[in-house]
mmCIF file of N, CA and C in Angstrom:
data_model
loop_
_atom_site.group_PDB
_atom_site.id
_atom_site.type_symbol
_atom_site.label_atom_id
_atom_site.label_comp_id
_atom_site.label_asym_id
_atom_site.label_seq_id
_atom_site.Cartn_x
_atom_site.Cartn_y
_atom_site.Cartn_z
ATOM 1 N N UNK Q 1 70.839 107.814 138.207
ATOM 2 C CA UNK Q 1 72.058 107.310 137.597
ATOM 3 C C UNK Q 1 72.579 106.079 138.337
ATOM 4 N N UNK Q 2 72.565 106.057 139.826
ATOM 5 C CA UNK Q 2 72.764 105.086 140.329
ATOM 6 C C UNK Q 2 72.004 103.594 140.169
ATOM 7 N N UNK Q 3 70.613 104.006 140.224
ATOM 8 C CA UNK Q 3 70.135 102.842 140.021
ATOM 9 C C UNK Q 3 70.127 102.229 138.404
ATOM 10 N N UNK Q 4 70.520 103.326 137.375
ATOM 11 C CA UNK Q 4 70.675 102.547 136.382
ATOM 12 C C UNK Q 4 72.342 101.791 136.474
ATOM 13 N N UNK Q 5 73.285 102.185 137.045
ATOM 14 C CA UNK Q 5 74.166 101.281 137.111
ATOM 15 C C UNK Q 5 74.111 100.060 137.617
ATOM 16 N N UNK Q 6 73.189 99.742 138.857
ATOM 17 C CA UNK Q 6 73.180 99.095 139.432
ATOM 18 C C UNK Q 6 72.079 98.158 139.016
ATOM 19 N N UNK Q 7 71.132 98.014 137.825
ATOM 20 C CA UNK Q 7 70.522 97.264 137.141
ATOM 21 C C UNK Q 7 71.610 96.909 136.631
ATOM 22 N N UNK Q 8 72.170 97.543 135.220
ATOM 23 C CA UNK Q 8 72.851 96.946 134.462
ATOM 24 C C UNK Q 8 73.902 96.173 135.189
ATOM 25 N N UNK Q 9 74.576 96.498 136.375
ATOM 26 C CA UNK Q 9 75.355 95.212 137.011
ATOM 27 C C UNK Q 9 74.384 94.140 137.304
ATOM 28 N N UNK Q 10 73.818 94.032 138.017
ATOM 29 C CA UNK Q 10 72.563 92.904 137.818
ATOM 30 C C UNK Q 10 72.767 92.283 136.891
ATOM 31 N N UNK Q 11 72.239 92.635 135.643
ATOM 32 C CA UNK Q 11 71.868 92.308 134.881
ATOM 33 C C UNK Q 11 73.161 91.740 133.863
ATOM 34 N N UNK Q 12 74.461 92.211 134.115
ATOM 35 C CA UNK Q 12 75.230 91.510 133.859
ATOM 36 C C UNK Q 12 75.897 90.360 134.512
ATOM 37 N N UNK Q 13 75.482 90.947 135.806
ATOM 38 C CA UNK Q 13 75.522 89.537 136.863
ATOM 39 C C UNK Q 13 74.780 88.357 136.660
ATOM 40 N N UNK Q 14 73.482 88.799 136.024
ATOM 41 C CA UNK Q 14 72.264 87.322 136.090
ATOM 42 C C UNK Q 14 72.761 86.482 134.601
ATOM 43 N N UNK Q 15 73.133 87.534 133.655
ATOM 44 C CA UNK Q 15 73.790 86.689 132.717
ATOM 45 C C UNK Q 15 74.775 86.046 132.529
ATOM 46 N N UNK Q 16 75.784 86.592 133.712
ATOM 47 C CA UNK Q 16 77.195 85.603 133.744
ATOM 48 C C UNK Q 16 76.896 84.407 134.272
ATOM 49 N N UNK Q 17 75.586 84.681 135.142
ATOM 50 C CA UNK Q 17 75.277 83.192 136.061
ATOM 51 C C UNK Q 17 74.960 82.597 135.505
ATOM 52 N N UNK Q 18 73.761 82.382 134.359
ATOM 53 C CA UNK Q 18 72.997 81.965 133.789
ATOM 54 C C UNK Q 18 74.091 81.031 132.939
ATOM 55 N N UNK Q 19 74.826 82.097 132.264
ATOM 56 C CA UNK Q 19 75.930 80.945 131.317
ATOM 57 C C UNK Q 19 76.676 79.989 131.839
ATOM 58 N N UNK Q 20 77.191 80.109 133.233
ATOM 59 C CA UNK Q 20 77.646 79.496 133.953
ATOM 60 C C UNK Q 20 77.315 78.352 134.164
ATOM 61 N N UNK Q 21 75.995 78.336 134.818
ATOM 62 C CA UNK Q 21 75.244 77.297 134.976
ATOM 63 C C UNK Q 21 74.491 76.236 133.197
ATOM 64 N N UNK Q 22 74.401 77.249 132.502
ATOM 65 C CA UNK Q 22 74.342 76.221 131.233
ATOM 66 C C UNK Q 22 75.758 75.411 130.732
ATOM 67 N N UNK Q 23 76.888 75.974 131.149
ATOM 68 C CA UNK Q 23 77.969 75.425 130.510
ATOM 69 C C UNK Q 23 78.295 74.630 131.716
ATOM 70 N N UNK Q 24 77.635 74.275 132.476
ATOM 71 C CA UNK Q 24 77.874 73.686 133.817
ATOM 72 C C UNK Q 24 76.842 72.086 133.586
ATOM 73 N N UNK Q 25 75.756 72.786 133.080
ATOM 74 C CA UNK Q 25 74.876 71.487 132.575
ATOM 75 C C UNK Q 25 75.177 71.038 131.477
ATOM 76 N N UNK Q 26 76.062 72.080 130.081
ATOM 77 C CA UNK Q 26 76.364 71.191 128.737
ATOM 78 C C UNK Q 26 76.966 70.021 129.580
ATOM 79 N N UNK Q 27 78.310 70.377 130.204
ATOM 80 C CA UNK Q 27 79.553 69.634 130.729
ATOM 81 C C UNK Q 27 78.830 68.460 131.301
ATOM 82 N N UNK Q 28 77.864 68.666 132.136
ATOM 83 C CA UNK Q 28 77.412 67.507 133.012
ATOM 84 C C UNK Q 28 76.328 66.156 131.621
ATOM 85 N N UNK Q 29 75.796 66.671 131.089
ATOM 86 C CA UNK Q 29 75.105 66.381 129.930
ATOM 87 C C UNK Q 29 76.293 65.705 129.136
ATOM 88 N N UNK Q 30 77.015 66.242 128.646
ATOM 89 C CA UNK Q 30 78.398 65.588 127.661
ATOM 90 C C UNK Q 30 78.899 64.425 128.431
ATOM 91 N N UNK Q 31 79.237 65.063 129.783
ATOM 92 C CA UNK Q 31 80.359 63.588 130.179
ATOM 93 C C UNK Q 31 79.124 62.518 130.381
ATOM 94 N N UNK Q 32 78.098 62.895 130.801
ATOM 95 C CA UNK Q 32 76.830 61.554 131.185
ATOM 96 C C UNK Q 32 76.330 60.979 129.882
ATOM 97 N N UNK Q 33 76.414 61.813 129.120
ATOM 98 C CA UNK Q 33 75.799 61.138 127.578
ATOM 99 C C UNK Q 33 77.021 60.548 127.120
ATOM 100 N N UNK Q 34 78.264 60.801 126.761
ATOM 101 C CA UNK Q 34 79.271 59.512 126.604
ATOM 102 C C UNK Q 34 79.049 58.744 127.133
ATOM 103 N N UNK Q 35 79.232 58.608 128.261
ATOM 104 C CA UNK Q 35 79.565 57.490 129.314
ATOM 105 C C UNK Q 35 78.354 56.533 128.897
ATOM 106 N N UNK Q 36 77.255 56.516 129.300
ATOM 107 C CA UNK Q 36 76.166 55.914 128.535
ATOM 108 C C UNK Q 36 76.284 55.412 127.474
ATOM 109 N N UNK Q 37 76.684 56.223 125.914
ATOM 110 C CA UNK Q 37 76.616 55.452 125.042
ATOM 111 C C UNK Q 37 77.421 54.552 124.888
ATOM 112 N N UNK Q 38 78.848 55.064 125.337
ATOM 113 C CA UNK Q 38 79.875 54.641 124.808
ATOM 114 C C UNK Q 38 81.262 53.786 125.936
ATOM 115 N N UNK Q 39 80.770 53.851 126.708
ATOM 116 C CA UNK Q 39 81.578 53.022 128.177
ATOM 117 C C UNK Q 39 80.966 52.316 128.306
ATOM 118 N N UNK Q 40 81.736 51.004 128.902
ATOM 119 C CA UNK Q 40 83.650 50.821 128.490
ATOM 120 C C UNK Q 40 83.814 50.344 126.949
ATOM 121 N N UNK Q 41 84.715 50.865 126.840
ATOM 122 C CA UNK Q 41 85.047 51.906 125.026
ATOM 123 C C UNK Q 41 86.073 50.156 125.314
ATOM 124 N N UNK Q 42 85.585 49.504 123.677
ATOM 125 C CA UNK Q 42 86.807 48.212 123.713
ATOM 126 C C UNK Q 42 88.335 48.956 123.907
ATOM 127 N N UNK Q 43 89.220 48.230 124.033
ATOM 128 C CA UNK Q 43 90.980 48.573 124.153
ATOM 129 C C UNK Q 43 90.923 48.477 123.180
ATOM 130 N N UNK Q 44 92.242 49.842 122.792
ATOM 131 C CA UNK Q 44 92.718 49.965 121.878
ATOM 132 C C UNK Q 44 94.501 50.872 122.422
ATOM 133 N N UNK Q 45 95.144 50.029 122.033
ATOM 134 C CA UNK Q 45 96.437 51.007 122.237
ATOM 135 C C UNK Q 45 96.756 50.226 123.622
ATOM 136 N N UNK Q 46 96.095 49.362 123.983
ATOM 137 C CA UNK Q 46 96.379 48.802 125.873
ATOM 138 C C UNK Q 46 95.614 49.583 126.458
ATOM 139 N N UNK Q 47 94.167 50.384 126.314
ATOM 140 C CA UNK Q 47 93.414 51.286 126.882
ATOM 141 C C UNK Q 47 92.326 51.460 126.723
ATOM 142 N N UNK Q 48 91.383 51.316 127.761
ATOM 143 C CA UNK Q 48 90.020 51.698 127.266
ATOM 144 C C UNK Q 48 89.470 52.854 128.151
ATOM 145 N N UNK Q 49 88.816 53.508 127.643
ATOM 146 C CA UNK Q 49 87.650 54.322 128.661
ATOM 147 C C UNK Q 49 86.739 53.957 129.491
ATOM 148 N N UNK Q 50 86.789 54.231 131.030
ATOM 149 C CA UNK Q 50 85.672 53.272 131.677
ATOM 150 C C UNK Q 50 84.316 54.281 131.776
ATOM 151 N N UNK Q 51 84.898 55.538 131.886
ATOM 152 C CA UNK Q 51 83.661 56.446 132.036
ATOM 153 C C UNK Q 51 83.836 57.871 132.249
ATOM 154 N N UNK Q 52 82.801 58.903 132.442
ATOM 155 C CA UNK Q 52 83.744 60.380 131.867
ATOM 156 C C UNK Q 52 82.619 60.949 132.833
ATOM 157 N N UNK Q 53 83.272 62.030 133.742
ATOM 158 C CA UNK Q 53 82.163 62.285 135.044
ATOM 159 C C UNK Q 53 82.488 63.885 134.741
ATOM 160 N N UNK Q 54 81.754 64.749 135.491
ATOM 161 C CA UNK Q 54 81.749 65.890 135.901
ATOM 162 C C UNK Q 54 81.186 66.589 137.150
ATOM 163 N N UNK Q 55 81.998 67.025 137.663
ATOM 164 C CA UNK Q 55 82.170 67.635 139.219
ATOM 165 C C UNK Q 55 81.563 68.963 139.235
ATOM 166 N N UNK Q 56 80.182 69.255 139.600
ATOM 167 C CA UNK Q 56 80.012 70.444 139.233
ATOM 168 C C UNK Q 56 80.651 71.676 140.560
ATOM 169 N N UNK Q 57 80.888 71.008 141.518
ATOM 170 C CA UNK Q 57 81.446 71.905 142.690
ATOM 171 C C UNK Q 57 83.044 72.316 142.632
ATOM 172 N N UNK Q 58 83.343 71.585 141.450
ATOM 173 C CA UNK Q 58 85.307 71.925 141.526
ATOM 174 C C UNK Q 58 85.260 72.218 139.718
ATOM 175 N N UNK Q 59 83.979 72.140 138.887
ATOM 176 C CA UNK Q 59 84.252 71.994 137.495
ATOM 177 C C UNK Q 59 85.467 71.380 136.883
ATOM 178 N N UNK Q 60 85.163 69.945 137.441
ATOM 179 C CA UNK Q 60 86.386 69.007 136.656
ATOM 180 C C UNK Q 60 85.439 68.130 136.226
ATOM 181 N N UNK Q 61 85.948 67.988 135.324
ATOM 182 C CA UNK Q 61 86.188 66.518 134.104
ATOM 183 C C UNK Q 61 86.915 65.642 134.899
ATOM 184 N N UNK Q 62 86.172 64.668 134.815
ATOM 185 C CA UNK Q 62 87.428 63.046 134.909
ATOM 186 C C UNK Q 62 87.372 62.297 134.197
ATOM 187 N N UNK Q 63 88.291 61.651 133.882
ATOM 188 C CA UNK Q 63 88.501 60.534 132.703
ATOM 189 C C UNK Q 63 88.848 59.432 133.525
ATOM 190 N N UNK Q 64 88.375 58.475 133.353
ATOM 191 C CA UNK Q 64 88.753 56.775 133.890
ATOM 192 C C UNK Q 64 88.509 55.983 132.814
ATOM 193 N N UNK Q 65 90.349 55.503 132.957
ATOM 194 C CA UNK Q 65 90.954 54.907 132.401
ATOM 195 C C UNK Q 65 91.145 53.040 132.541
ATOM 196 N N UNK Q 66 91.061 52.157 132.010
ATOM 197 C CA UNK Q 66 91.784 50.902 131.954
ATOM 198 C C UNK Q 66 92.958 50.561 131.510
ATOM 199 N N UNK Q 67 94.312 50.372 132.016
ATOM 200 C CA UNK Q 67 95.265 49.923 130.467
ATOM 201 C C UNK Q 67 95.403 48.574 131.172
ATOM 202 N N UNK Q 68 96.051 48.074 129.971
ATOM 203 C CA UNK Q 68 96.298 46.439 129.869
ATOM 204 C C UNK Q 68 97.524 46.289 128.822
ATOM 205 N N UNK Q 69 97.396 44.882 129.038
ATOM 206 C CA UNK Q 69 99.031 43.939 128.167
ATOM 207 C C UNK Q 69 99.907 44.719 128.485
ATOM 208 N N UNK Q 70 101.256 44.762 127.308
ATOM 209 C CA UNK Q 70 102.494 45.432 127.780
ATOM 210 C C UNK Q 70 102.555 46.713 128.792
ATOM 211 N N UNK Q 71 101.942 47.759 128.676
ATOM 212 C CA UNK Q 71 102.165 48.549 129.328
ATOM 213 C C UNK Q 71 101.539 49.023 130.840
ATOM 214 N N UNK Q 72 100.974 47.689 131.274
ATOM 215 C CA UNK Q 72 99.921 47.514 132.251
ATOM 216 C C UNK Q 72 101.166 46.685 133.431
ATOM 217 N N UNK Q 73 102.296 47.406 133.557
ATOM 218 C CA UNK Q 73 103.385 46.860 134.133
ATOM 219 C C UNK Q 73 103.876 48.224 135.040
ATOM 220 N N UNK Q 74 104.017 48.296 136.723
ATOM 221 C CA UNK Q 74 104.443 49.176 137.652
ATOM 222 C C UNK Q 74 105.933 49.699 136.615
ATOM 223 N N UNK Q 75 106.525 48.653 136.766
ATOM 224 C CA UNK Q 75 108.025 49.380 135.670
ATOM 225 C C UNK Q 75 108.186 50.046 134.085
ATOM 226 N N UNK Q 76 107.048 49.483 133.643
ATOM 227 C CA UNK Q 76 106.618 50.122 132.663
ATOM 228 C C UNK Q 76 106.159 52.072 132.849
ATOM 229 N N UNK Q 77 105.187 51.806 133.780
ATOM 230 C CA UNK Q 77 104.298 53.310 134.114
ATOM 231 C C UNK Q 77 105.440 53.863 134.728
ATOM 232 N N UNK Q 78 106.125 53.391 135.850
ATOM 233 C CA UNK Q 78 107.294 54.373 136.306
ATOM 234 C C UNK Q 78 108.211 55.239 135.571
ATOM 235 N N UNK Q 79 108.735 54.267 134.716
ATOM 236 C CA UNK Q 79 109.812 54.876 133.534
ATOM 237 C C UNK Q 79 109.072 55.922 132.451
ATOM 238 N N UNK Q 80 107.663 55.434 131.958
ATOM 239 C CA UNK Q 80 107.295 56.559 131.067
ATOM 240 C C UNK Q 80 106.311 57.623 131.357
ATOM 241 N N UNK Q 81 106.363 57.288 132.570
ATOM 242 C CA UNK Q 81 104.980 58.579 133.515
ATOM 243 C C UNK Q 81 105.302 59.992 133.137
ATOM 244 N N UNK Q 82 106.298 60.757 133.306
ATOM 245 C CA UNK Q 82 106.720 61.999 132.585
ATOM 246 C C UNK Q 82 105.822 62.062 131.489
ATOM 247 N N UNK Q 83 106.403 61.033 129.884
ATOM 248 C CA UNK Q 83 105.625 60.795 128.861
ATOM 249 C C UNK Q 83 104.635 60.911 128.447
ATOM 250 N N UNK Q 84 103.573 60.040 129.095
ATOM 251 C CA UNK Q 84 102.481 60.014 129.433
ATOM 252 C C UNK Q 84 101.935 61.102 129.562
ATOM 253 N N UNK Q 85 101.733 61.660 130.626
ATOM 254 C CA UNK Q 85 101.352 62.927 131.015
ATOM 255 C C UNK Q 85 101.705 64.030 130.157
ATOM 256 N N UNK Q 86 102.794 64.096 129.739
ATOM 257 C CA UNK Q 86 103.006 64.903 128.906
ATOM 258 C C UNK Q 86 102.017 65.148 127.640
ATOM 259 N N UNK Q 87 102.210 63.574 127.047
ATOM 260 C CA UNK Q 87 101.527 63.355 126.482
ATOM 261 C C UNK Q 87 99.638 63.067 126.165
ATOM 262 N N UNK Q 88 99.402 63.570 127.545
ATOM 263 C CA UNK Q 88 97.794 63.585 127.848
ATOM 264 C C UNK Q 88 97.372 65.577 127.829
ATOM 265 N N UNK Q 89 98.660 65.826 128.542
ATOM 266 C CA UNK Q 89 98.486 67.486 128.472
ATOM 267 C C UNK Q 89 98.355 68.033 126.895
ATOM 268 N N UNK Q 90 99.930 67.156 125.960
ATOM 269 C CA UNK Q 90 99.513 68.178 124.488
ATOM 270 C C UNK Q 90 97.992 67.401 123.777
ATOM 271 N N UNK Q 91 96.853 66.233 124.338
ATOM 272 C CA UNK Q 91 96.165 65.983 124.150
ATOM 273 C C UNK Q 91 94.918 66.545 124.452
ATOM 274 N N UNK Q 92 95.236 67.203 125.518
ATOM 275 C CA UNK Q 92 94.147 68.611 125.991
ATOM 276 C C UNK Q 92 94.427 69.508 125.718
ATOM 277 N N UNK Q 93 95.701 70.185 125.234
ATOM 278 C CA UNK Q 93 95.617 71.482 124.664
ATOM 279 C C UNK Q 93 95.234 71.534 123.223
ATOM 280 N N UNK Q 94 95.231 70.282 122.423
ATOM 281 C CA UNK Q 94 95.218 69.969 121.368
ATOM 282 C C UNK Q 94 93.428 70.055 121.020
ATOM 283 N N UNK Q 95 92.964 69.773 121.836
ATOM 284 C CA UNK Q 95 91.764 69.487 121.905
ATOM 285 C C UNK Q 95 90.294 70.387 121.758
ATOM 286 N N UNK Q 96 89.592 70.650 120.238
ATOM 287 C CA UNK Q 96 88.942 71.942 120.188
ATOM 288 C C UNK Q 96 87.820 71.957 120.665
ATOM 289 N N UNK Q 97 87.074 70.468 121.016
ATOM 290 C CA UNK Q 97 86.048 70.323 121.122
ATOM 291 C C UNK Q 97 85.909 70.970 123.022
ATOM 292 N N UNK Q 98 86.595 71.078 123.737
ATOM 293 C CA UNK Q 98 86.915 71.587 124.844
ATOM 294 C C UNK Q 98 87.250 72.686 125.178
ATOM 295 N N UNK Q 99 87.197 73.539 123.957
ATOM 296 C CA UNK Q 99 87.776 75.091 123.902
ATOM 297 C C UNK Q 99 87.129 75.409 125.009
ATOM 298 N N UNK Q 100 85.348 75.712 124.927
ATOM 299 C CA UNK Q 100 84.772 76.330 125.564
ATOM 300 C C UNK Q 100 84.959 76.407 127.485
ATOM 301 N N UNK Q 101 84.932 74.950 127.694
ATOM 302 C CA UNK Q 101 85.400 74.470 129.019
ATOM 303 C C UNK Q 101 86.601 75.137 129.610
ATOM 304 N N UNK Q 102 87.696 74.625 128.517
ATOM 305 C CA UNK Q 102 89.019 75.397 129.101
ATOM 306 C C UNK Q 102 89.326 77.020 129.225
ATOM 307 N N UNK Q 103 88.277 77.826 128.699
ATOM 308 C CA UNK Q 103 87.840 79.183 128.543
ATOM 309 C C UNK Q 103 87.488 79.570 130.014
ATOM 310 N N UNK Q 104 86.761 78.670 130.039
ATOM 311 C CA UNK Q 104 85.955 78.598 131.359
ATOM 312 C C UNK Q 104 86.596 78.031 132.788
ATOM 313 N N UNK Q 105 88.001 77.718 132.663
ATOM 314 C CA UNK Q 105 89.386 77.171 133.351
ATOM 315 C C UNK Q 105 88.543 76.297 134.047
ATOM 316 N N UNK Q 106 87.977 75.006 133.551
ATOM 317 C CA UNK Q 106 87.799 73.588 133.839
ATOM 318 C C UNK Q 106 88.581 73.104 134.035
ATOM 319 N N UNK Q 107 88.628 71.983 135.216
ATOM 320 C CA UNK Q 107 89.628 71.137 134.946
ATOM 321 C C UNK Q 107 89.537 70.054 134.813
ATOM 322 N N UNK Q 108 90.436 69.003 134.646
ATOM 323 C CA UNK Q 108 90.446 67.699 133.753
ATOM 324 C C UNK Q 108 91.367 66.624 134.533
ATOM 325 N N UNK Q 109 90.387 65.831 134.925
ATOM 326 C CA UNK Q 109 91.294 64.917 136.251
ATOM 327 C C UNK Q 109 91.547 63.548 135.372
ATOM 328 N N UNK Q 110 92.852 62.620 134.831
ATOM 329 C CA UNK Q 110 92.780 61.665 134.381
ATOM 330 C C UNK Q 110 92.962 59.834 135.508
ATOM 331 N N UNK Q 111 92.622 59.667 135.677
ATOM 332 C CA UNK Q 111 92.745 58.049 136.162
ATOM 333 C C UNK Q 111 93.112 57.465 135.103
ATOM 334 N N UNK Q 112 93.746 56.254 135.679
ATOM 335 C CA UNK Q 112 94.534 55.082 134.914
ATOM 336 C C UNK Q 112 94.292 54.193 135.959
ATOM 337 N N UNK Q 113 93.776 52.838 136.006
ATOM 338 C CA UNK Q 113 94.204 52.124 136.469
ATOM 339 C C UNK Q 113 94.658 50.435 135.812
ATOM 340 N N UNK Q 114 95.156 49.603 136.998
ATOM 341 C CA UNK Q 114 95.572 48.510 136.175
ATOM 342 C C UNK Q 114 94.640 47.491 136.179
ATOM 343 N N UNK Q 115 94.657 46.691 134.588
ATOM 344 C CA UNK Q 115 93.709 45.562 134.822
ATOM 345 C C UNK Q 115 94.047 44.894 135.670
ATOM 346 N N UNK Q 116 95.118 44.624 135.480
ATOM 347 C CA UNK Q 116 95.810 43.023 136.355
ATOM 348 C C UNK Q 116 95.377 43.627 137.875
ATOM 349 N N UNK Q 117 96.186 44.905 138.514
ATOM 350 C CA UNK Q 117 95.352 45.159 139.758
ATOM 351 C C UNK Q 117 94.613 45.720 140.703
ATOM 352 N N UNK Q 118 94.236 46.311 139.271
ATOM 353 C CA UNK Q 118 92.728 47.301 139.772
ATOM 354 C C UNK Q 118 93.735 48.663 140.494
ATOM 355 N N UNK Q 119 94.704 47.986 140.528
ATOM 356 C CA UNK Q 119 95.467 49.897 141.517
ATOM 357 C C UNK Q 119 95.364 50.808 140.881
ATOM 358 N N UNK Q 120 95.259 51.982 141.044
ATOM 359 C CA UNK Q 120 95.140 53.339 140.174
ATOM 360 C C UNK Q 120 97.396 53.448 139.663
ATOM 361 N N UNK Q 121 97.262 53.687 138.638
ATOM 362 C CA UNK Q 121 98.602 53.423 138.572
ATOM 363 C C UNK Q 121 99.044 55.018 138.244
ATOM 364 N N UNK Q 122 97.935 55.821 137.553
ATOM 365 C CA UNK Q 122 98.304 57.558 137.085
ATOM 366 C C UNK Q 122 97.106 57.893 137.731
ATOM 367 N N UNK Q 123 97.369 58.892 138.148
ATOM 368 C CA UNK Q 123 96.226 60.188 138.795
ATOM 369 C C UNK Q 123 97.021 61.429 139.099
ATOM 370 N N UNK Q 124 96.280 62.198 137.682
ATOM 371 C CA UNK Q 124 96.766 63.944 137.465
ATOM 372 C C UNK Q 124 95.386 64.428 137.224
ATOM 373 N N UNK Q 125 95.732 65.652 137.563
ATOM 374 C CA UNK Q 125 94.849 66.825 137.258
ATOM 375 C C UNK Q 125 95.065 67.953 136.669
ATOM 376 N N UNK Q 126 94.612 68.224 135.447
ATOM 377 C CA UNK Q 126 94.936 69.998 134.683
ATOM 378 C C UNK Q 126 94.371 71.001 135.234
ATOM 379 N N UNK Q 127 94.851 71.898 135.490
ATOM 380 C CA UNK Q 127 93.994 73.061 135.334
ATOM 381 C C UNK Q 127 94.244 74.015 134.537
ATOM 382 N N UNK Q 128 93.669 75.087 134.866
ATOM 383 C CA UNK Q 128 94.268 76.131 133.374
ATOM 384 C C UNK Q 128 95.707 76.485 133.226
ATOM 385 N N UNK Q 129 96.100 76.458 134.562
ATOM 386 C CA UNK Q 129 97.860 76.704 134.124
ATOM 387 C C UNK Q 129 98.553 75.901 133.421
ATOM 388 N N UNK Q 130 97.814 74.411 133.850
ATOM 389 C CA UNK Q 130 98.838 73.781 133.148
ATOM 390 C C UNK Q 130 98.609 73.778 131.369
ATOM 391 N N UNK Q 131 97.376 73.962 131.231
ATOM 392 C CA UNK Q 131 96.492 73.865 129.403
ATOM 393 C C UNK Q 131 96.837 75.293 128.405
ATOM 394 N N UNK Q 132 97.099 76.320 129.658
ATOM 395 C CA UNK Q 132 96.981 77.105 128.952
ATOM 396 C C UNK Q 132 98.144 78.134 127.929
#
């Protein structure tokens, strides 16, 4: 009796790993296959995408960002940073194509920086508390 428990933990063990590690390679596969096709994404909105990474030792997502023209201003980002963010969070909870990830309490690191001077002007990070 014992040793059949102790297979079937195994064996539910080798399969939790197993998924783990595939949803560990979709993630790494997804953010590397964007980035490739599709970085740096033209501006649109004062923003482009520079490139989309994945951390397999902390399972984060990062997003790097460009903005430009009007809102590519220190007094600008100060006053609507709350906003922003806010507005990047109901953009990840919103978000279905990420279900699986956020299931999986991924997290999701965004960069911003400025054209004019290359400074990082936003840097947040989600995790499941905050998505969920």
């Amino acid at each position: 009796m014992k040793k059949k428990i102790l297979v079937l933990a195994f064996a539910a063990l080798s399969l939790t790993s197993c998924h783990r590690t595939n949803l560990e390679d979709l993630a790494a596969k997804s953010a590397s296959d964007y980035t490739e096709r599709y970085c740096p994404t033209p501006f649109v909105d004062s923003q482009r995408t520079d490139s989309v990474s994945f951390d397999r030792a902390t399972h984060t997502f990062g997003y790097y960002y460009t903005i430009s023209g009007k809102i590519d201003d220190p007094m600008v980002i100060a006053k609507g940073q709350k906003q922003i963010i806010s507005s990047i969070l109901n953009s990840l909870k919103e978000n279905t194509s990420m279900k699986e990830f956020k299931q999986a309490a991924y997290n999701f690191h965004y960069v911003f920086r400025s054209q004019k001077t290359g400074n990082v002007v936003i840097d947040k990070t989600f995790t499941k508390k905050d998505y969920k």
